[in-house]
Structure formats: structure tokens, C-alpha cells
Short mmCIF file of C-alpha atoms in Angstrom, two decimals:
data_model
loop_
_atom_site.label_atom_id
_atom_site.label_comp_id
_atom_site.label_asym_id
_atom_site.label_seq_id
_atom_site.Cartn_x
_atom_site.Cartn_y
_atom_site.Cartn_z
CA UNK A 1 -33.16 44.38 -35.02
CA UNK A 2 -31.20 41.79 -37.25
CA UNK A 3 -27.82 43.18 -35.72
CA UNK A 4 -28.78 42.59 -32.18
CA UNK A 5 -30.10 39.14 -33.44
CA UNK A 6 -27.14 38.70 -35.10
CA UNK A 7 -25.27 40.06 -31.85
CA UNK A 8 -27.01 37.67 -29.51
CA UNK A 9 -26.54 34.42 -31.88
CA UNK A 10 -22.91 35.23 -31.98
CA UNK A 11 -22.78 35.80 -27.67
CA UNK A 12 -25.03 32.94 -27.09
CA UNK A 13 -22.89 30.31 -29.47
CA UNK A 14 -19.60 31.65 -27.66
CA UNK A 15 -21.34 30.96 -24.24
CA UNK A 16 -22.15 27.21 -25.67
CA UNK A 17 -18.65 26.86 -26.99
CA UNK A 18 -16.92 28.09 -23.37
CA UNK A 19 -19.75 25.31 -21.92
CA UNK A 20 -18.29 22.70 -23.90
CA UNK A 21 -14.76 23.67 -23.34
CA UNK A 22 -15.68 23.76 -19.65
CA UNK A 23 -16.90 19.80 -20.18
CA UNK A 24 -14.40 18.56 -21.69
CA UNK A 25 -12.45 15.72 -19.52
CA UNK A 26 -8.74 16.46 -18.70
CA UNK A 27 -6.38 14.24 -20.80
CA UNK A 28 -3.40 12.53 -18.90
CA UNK A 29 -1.22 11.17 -20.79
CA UNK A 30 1.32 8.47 -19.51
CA UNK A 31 3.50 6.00 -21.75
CA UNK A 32 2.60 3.29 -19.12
CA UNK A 33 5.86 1.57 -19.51
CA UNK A 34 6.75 2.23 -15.77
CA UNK A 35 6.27 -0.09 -13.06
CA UNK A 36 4.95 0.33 -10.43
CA UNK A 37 4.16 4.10 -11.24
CA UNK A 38 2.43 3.81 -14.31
CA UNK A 39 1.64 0.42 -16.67
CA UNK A 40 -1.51 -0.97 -18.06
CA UNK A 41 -2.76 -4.67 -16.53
CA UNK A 42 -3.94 -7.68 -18.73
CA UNK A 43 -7.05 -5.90 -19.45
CA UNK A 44 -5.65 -2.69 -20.88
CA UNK A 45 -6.35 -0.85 -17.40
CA UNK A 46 -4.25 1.76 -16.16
CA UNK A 47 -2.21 1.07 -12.91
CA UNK A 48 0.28 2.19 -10.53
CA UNK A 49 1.33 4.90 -7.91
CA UNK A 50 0.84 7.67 -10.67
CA UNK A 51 -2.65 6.43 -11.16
CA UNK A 52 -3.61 6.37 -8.33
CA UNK A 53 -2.79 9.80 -7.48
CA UNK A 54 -3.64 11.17 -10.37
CA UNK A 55 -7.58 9.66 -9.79
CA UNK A 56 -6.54 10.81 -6.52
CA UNK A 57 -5.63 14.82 -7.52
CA UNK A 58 -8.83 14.59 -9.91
CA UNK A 59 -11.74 13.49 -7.52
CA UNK A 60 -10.38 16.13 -5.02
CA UNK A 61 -10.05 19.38 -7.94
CA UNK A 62 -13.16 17.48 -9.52
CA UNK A 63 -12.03 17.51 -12.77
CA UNK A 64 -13.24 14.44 -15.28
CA UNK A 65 -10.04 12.83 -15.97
CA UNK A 66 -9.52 10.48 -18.88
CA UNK A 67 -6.12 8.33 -20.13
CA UNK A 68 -4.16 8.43 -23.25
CA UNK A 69 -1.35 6.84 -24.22
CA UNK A 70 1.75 8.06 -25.76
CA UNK A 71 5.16 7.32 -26.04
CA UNK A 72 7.89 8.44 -23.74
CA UNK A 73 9.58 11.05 -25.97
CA UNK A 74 6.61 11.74 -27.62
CA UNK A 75 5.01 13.20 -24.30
CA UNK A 76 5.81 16.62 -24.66
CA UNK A 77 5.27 17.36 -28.44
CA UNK A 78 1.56 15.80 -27.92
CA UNK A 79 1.02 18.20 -25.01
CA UNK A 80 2.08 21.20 -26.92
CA UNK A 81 0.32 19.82 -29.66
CA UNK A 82 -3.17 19.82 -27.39
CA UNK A 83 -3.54 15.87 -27.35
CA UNK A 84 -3.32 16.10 -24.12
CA UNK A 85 -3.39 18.44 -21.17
CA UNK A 86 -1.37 17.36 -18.80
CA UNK A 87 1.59 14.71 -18.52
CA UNK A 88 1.31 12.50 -15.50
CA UNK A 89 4.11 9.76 -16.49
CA UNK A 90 6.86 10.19 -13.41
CA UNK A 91 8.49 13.03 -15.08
CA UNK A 92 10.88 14.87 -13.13
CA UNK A 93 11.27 18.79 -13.35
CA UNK A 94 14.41 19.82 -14.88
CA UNK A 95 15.17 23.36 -16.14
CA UNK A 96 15.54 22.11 -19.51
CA UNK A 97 11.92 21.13 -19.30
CA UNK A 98 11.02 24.50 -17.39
CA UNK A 99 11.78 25.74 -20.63
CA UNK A 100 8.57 24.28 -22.58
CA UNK A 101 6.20 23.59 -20.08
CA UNK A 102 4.60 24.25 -16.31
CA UNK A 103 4.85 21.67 -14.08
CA UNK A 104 2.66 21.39 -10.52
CA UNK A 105 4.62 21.13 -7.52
CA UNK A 106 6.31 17.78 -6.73
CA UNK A 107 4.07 14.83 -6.08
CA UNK A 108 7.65 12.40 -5.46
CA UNK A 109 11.41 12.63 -5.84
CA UNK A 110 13.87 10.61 -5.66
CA UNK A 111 17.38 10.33 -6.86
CA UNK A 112 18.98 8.09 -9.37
CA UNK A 113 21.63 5.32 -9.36
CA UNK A 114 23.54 2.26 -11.39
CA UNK A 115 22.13 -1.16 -11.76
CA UNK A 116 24.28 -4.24 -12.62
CA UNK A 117 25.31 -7.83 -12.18
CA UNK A 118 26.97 -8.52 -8.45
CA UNK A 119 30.04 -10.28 -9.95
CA UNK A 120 30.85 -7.43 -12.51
CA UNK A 121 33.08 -5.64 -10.71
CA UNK A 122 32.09 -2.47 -12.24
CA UNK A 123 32.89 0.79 -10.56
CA UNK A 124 31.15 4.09 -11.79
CA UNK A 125 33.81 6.09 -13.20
CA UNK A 126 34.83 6.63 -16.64
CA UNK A 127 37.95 3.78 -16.62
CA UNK A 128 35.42 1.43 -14.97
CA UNK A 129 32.60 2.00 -18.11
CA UNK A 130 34.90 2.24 -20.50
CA UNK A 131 33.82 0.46 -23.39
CA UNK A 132 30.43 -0.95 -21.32
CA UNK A 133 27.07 -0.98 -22.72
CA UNK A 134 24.86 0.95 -20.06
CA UNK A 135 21.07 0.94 -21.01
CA UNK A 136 18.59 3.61 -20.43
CA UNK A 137 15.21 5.09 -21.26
CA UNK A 138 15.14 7.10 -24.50
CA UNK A 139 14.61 10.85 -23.61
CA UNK A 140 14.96 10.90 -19.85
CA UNK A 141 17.07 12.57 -17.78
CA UNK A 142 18.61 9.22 -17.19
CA UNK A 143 19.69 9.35 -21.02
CA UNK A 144 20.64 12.46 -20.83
CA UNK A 145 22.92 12.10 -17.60
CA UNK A 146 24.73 8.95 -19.00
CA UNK A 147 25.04 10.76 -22.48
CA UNK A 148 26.97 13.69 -21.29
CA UNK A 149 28.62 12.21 -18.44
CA UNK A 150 30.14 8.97 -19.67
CA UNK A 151 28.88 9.00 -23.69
CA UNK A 152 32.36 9.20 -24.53
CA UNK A 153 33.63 6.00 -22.99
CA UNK A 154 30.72 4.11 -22.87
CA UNK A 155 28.59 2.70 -25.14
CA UNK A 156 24.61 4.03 -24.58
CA UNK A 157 21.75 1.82 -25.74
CA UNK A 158 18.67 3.91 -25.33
CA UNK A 159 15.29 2.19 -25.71
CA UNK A 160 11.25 3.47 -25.50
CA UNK A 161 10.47 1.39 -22.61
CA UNK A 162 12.19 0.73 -19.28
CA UNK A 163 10.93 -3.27 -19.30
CA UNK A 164 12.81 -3.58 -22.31
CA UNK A 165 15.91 -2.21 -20.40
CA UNK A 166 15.37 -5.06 -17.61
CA UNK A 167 15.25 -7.83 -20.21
CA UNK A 168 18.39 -7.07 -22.02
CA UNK A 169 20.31 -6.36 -18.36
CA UNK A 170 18.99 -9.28 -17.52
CA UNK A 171 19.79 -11.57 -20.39
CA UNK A 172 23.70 -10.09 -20.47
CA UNK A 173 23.13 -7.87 -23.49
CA UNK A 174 23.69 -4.76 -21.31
CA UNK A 175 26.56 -4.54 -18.73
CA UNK A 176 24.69 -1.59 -16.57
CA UNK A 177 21.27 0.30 -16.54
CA UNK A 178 20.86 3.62 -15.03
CA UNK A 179 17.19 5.00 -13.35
CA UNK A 180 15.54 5.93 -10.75
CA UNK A 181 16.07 4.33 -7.74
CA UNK A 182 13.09 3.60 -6.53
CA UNK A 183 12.48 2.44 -9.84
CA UNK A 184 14.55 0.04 -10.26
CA UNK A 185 14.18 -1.74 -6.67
CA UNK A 186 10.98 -2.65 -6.68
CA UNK A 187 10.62 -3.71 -10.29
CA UNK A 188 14.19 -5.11 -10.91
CA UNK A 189 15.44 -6.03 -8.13
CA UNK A 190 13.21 -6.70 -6.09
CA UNK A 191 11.90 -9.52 -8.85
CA UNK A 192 13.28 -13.02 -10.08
CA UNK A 193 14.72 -11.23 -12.68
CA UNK A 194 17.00 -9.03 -10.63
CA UNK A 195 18.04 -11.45 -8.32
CA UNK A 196 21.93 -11.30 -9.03
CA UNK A 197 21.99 -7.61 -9.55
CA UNK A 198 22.68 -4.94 -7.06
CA UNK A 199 23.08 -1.12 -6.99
CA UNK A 200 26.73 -0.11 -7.92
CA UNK A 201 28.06 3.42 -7.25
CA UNK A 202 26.74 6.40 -5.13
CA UNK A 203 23.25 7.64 -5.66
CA UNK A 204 23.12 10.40 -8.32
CA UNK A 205 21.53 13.62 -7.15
CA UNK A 206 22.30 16.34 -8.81
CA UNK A 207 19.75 18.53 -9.41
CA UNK A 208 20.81 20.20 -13.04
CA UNK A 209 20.43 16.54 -14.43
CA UNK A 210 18.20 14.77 -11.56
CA UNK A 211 15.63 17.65 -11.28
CA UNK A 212 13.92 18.83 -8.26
CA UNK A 213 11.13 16.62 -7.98
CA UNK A 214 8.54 14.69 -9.99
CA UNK A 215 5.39 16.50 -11.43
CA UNK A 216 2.65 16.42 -13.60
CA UNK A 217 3.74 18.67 -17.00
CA UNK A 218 1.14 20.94 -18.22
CA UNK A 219 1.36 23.53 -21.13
CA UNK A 220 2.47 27.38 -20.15
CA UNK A 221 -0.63 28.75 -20.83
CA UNK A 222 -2.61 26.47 -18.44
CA UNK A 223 -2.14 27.70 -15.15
CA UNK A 224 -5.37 27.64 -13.68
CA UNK A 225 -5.31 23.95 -14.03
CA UNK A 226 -1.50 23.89 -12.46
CA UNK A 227 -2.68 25.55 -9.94
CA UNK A 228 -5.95 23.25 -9.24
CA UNK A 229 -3.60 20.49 -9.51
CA UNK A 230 -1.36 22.40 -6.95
CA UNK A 231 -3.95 22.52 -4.68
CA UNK A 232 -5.14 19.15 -4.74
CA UNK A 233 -1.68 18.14 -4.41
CA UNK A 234 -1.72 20.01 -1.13
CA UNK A 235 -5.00 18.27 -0.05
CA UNK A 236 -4.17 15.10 -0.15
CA UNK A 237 -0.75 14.90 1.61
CA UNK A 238 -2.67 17.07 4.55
CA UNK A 239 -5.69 14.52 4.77
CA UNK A 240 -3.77 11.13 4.83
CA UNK A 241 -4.42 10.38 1.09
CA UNK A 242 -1.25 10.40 -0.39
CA UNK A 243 0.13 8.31 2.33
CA UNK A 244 -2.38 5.71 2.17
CA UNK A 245 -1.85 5.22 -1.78
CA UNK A 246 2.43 5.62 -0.93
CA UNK A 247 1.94 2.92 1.09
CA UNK A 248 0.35 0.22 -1.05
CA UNK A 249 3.47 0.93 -3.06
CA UNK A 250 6.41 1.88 -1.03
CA UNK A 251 8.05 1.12 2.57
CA UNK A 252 10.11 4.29 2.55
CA UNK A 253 8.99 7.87 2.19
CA UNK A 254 8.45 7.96 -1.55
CA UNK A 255 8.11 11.85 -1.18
CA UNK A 256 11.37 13.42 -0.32
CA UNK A 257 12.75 16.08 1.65
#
């Protein structure tokens, strides 16, 4: 009698324990240093495209969603770490990356260009970077493209947030940034503070650096939530959802091919 006491304590707190499990809320975590994607208002509130469809992906997989913050190259090593469960910060899906975690299917892409001053006269090659200070997001595959492709001519200053890149391009303490595209329009140039800049060179799309798409980044072992997130994914670009938050955002088709 005490076993099967003992036996039924044991089943009954594992059932409790899967409950709670089941309850708890799904950590995003974002670095919100991304406008307009991701970025927290005056109050401390999480906004932005990613935001929105993440609240978006969650209501339709009903799954209790929550925010935490975390640096950008910091993102990974706290999902692995489980202090967080999925990364929803514009990430894009490289095979690097395939390598430590599962990513949903795309929810953007886009590809990647050169910022700088109209009257530089800089052209995107090595002779024309030689010796230029280019600036870029620590730990994306923005620093990584400008590290291998042109870290031996150029000079790479690498920092955690990409505001901080638009102040020093902007003040003349970098020569040239490098980002995403649609990035960089609408919250550099597109703003007083990217008025005498302009895109220079071709768009960069190549997909061992550029990825194929943006995604949310979820741990290996978690693919019953990829694939919830897959399907809500799904859901909203079929009912009109996605394009109705793309459109408070963008005036081009944010998606991709």
C-alpha cells in the first residue's frame, strides 16, 4: 500500500510539474536597439514591426508571450542557456546559425547595403575603403560580412547598438555603415539625421553571409514550438494580418521573394 502511495505521489507531482511547464509564458527576447523592428518607447514599452508580429504569431498559436531584454551578441548564449525561448530580434538565418539553433520559417528578408555621406566619393571596393572606418553592429552578419570581406583594408568599428552606429556616421566619426537596407532607410535616412547620406554600392545579397530570410531563433530541441510558430506564421500572411501590420511600417513588400 505505501508503494502505490508512494507511486501515485511521485505520478501525480510529475503531472503538476508538466502543468506548470505547460503555463509557463514563452520568453522573447529582443535587444530592442532596432528601429523600427524592435525598440522600447519612453515608457519602457516594446515597439516595432517585430512586435507586432510577434503579439501577432502569439494570439494566433495562443501562447502567453512575455519580453526580455538582452543584448545583441548575448542573444544566443541566453537562449541556449534557457533565459529565453525564442529570439525574435530581426535575426536573419545563416548556416552558421543553423548550426546552434532552429529557426521558424522567414517572417521578412531583405538584403543589405552601404550607407555614407553624398559628397564622399566612396566606392565599395577594397581601394575605395582602404583605410575607412565602416561601422557596424557587433555580432551580425553585417560584422561578419565587412570583417571578412574588407577587414583587411578597412578599419571596422563594431558597436552593441545600431543607434549608436547612426550617431557616430552622423557626427563624421565613421566614413561608412553597413545594414540592412530596409534598416537603414527608414531610420537613417529617412530622418534629419540622414539627410546628406545616401546608399553607395550595389545591394549585398549573398546568401552564405546575408542568410535566407529573417526568423525567430529557437533552441534545437524545441520544435513543437517552431513548428506552432510556423504555423501561425502561415496564418497570418493568408488572413491579411501580416500585411496590415507591414503596412503601418513599410511602403514596399517587406517580405521578399
Amino acid at each position: 500500500m505505501k508503494k502505490q502511495l508512494g507511486l501515485g505521489l511521485i505520478l501525480a507531482t510529475a503531472m503538476m510539474a508538466n502543468v506548470q511547464a505547460a503555463d509557463k509564458p514563452v520568453r522573447l527576447a529582443s535587444d530592442f536597439t532596432y528601429p523600427p523592428f524592435n525598440y522600447k518607447d519612453a515608457n519602457g514599452t516594446p515597439k516595432g514591426f517585430d512586435i507586432e508580429i510577434a503579439d501577432a504569431l502569439c494570439q494566433e498559436a495562443k501562447l502567453d508571450c512575455v519580453w526580455v531584454t538582452q543584448s545583441w551578441d548575448g542573444l544566443i548564449p541566453s537562449l541556449l542557456a534557457r533565459k529565453s525561448d525564442a529570439i525574435m530580434a530581426s535575426m536573419r538565418i545563416t548556416e552558421e546559425r543553423k548550426q546552434r539553433v532552429l529557426f521558424t520559417d522567414k517572417y521578412y528578408q531583405t538584403p543589405a547595403r552601404f550607407v555614407a555621406r553624398n559628397d564622399a566619393g566612396i566606392s565599395i571596393d577594397k581601394a575605395g575603403l582602404e583605410g575607412k572606418k565602416i561601422g557596424v553592429q557587433l555580432g551580425t552578419i553585417h560584422d561578419r560580412y565587412v570583417t571578412d570581406i574588407y577587414g583587411e583594408v578597412a578599419k571596422i568599428q563594431r558597436y552593441t547598438g545600431q543607434d549608436e552606429v547612426y550617431l557616430d556616421l552622423s557626427t563624421g566619426r565613421l566614413d561608412a555603415a553597413f545594414g540592412n537596407s530596409d534598416q537603414l532607410a527608414l531610420a537613417f535616412l529617412d530622418k534629419e539625421q540622414g539627410k546628406d547620406f545616401e546608399f553607395v554600392g550595389e545591394a549585398v545579397t549573398d546568401k552564405a553571409y546575408i542568410g535566407e530570410g529573417t526568423a525567430l531563433a529557437l533552441r534545437k530541441t524545441d520544435k513543437a514550438l517552431a513548428e506552432k510558430f510556423n504555423k501561425a506564421i502561415q496564418t497570418i500572411r493568408e488572413n491579411g494580418t501580416y500585411d496590415r501590420i507591414a503596412g503601418k511600417y513599410f511602403k514596399f513588400d517587406i517580405y521578399g521573394e
